[in-house]
Tab-separated table of C-alpha atoms in Angstrom:
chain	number	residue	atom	x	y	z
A	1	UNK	CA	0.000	0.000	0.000
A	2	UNK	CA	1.312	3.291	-1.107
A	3	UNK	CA	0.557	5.969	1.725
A	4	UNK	CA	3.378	8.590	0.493
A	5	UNK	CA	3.087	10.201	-2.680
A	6	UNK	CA	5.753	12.810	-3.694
A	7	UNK	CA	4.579	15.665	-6.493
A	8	UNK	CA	6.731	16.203	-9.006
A	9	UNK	CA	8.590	13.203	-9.751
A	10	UNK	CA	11.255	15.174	-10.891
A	11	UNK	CA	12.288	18.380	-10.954
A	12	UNK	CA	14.956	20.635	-12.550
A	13	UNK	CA	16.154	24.315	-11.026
A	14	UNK	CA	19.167	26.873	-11.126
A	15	UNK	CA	21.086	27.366	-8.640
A	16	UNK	CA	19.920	29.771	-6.057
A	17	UNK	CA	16.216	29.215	-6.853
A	18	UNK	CA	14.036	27.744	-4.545
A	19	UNK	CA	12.345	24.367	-4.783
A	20	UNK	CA	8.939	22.610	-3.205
A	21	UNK	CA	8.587	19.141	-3.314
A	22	UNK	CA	5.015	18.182	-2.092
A	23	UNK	CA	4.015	14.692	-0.641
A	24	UNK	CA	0.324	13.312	-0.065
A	25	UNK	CA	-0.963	10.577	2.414
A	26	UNK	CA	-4.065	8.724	2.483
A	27	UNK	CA	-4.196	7.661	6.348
A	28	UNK	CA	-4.261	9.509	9.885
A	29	UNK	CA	-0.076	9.985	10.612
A	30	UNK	CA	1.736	10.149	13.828
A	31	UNK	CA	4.970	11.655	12.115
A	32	UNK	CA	6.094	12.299	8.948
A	33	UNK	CA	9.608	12.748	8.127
A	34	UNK	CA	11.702	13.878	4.805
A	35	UNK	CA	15.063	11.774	3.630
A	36	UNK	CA	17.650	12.415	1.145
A	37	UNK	CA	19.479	10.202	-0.937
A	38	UNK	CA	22.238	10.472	-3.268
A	39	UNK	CA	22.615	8.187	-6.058
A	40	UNK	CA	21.779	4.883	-4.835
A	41	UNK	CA	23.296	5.698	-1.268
A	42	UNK	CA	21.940	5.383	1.935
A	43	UNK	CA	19.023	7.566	3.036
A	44	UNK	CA	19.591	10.349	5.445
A	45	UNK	CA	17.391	12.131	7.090
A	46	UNK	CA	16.449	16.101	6.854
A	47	UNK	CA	13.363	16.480	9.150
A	48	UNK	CA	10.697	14.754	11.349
A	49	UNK	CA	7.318	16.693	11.694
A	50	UNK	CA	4.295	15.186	14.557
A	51	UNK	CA	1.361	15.125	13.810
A	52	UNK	CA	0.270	18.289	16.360
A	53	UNK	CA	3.292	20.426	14.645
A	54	UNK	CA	2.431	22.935	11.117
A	55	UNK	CA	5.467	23.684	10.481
A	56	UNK	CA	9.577	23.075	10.615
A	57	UNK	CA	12.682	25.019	9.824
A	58	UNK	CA	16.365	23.604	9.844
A	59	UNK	CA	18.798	25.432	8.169
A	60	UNK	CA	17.830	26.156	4.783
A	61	UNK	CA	14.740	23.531	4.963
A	62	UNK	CA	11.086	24.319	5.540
A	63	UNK	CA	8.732	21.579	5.747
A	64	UNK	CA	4.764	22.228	6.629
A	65	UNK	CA	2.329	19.932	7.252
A	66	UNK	CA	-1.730	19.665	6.882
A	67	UNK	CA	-3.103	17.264	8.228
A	68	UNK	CA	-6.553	18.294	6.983
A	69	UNK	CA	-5.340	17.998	3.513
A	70	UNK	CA	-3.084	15.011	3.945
A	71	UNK	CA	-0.028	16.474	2.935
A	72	UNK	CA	3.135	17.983	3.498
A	73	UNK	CA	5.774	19.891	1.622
A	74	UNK	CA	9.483	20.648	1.524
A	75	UNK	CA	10.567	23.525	0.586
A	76	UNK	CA	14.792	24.214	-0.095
A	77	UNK	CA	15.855	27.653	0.169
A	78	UNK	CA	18.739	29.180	-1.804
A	79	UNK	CA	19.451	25.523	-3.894
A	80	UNK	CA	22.769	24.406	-4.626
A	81	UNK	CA	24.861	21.991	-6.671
A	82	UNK	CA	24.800	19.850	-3.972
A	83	UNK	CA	21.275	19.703	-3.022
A	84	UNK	CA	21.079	17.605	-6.302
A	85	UNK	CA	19.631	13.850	-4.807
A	86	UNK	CA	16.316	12.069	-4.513
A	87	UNK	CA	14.065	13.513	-1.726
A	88	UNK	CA	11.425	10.741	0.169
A	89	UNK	CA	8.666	11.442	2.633
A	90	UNK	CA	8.219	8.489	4.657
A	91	UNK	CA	4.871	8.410	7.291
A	92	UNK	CA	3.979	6.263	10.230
A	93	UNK	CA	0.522	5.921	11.437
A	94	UNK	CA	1.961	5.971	15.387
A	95	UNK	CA	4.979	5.910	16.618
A	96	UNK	CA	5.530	1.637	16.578
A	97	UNK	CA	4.403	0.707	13.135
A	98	UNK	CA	5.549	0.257	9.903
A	99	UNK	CA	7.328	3.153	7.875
A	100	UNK	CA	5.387	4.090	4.243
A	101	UNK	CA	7.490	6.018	2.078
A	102	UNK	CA	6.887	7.647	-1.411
A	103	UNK	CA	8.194	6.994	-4.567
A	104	UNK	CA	10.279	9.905	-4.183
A	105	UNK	CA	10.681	13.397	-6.548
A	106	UNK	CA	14.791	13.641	-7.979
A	107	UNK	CA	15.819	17.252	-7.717
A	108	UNK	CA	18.396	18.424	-9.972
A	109	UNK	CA	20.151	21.695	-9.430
A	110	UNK	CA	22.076	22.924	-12.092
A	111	UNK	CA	25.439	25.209	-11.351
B	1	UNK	CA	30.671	6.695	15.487
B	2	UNK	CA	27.128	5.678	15.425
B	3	UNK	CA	26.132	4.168	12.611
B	4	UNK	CA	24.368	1.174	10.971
B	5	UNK	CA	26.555	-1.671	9.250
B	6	UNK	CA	25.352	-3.869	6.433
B	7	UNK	CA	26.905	-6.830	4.912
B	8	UNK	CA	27.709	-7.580	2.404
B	9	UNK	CA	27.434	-4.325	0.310
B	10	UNK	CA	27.483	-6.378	-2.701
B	11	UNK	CA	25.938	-10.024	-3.835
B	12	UNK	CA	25.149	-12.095	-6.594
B	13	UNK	CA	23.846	-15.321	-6.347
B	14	UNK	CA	21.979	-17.942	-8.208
B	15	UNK	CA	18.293	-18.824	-7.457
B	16	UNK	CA	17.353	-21.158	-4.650
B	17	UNK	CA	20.862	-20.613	-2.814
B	18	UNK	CA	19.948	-19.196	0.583
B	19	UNK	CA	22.222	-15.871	1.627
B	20	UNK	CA	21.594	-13.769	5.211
B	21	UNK	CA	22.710	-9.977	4.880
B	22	UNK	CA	23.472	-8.912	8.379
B	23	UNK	CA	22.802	-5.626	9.565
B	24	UNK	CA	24.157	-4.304	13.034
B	25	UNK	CA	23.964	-0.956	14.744
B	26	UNK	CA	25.722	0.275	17.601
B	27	UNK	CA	23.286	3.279	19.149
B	28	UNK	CA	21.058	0.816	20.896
B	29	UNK	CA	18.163	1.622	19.174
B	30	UNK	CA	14.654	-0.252	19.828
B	31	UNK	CA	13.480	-0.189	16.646
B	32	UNK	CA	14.820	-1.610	13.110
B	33	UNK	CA	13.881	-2.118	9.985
B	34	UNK	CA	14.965	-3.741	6.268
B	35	UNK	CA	13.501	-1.746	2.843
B	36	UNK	CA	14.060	-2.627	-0.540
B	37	UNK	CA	14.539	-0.278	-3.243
B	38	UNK	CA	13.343	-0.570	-7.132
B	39	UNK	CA	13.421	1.955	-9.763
B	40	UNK	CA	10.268	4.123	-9.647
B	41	UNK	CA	8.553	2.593	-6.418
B	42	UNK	CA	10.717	4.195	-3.657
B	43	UNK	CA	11.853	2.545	-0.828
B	44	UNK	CA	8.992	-0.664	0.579
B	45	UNK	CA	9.581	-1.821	3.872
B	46	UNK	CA	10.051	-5.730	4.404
B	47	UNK	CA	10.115	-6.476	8.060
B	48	UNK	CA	10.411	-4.628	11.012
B	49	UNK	CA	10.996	-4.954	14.887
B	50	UNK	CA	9.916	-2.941	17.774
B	51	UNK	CA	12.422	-4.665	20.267
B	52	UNK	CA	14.153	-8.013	20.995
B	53	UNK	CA	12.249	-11.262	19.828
B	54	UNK	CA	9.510	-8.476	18.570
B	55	UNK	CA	8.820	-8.578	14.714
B	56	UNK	CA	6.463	-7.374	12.194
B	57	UNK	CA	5.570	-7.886	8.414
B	58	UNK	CA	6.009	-4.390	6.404
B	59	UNK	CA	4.624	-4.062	2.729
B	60	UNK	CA	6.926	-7.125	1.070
B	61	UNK	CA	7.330	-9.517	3.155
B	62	UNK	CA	6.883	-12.693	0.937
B	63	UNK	CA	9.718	-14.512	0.625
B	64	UNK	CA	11.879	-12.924	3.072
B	65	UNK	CA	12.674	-14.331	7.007
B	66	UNK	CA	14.195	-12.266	9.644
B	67	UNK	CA	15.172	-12.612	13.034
B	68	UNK	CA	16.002	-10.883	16.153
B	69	UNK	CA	17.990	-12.404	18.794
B	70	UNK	CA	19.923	-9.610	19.953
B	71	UNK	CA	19.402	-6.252	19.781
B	72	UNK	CA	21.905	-4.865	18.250
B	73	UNK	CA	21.490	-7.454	14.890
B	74	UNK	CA	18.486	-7.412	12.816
B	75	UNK	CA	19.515	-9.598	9.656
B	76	UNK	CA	17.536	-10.214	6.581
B	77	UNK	CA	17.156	-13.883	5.304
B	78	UNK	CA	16.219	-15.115	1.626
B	79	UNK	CA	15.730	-18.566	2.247
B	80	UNK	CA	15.310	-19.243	-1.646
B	81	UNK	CA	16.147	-16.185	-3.528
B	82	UNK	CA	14.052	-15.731	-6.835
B	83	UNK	CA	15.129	-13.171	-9.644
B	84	UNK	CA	12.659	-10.538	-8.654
B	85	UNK	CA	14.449	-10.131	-5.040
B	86	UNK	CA	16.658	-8.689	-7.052
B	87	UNK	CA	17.362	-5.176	-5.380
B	88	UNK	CA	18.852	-2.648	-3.514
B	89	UNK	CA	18.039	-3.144	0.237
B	90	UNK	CA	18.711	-1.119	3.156
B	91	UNK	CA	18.582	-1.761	6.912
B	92	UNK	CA	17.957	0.896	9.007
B	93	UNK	CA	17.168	1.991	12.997
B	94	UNK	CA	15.836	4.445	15.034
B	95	UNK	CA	15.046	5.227	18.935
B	96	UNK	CA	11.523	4.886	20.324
B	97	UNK	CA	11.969	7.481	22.655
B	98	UNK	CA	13.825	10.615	23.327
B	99	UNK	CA	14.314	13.865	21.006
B	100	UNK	CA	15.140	11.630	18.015
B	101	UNK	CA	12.518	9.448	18.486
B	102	UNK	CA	11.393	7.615	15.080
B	103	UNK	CA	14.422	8.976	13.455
B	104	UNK	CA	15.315	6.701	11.406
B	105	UNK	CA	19.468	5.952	10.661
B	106	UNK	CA	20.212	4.009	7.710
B	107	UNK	CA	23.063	1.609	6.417
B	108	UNK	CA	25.022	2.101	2.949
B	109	UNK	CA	22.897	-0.643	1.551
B	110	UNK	CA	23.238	-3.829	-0.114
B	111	UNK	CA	23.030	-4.308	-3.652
B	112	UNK	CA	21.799	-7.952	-4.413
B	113	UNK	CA	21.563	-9.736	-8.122
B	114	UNK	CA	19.921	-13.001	-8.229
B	115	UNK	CA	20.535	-15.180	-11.639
């Protein structure tokens, strides 16, 4: 079952432009959290958001969440080279059960 | 350094021949979990466990045995590998408690081809 769904599947910026990455969910969420992956590495993880929180800044990363709608977004401020990877949203329905992630969206900053 | 160890990074084997990746972490962490990745479908998540002798089916679980004796050890067993196991998996834990709670830390993966 596919709970995560990442919007676009791909995207393609300049450097210093901003760029949103949106992810839906179909079921009630305890947390949902935000990875990045480069090329077939491991996954590492950006940010974890409850389900009682709107909104959360590190760094250069802003991710929101409504619940209401289902969905979540994360937004990169300021992109660079190296912000080029694949970006997940992974959800769990509380905070001991499975993981769901989404198919991911592959950002692609060019220098 | 904390971190999450899979082995071996690399397999191939032939169908039917049963292989065990291991995957061990050293940040005694409560929960773990094994995903497999595949071109266009993100990461799926096979089995996890909330604790010692503690495990539960994920999304894929057919075909795929795991065990947890210890809890530092969570490995992943393919009892008789088919050509469509054929994958990049990843183990990965996290805390149940605490400010990094559900935070999930994740090894450098194991890319497995079965002929």
């Amino acid at each position: 079952s596919q709970q995560g769904e990442e919007d676009p599947q791909a995207l393609s910026i300049q450097e210093g432009e901003n760029a949103t990455m949106n992810c839906s969910y179909k079921t009630s969420i305890n947390n949902l959290q935000w990875y990045r992956q480069n090329s077939g590495r491991g996954l590492v993880h950006l940010i974890l958001i409850r389900s009682n929180e709107r909104e959360k800044h590190s760094g250069r990363l802003r991710v929101t969440l409504d619940t209401s709608k289902k969905s979540s977004s994360l937004l990169i401020t300021a992109s660079r080279a190296a912000d080029t990877a694949s970006y997940f949203c992974a959800t769990m329905k509380t905070s001991y059960d499975k993981v769901i992630f989404g198919p991911g969206t592959s950002l692609s900053v060019i220098p | 350094e904390a971190q999450v160890t899979q082995n071996p990074r690399y397999l191939i084997t032939v169908t039917g021949k049963k292989l065990t990746v291991t995957c061990s972490q050293n940040m005694n962490h409560e929960y773990m979990s094994w995903y497999r990745q595949d071109p266009g479908l993100g990461l799926r998540q096979i089995y996890y466990s909330m604790n010692v002798e503690v495990t539960d089916k994920g999304d894929v679980p057919e075909g795929y045995k795991v065990s947890r004796k210890e809890k530092r050890n969570f490995p992943l067993i393919l009892e008789s590998p088919s050509p469509n196991q054929t994958s990049l998996y990843f183990c990965a834990s996290s805390p149940t408690g605490g400010i990094a709670k559900n935070i999930q830390y994740f090894g450098a993966g194991t890319r497995l081809s079965v002929l």
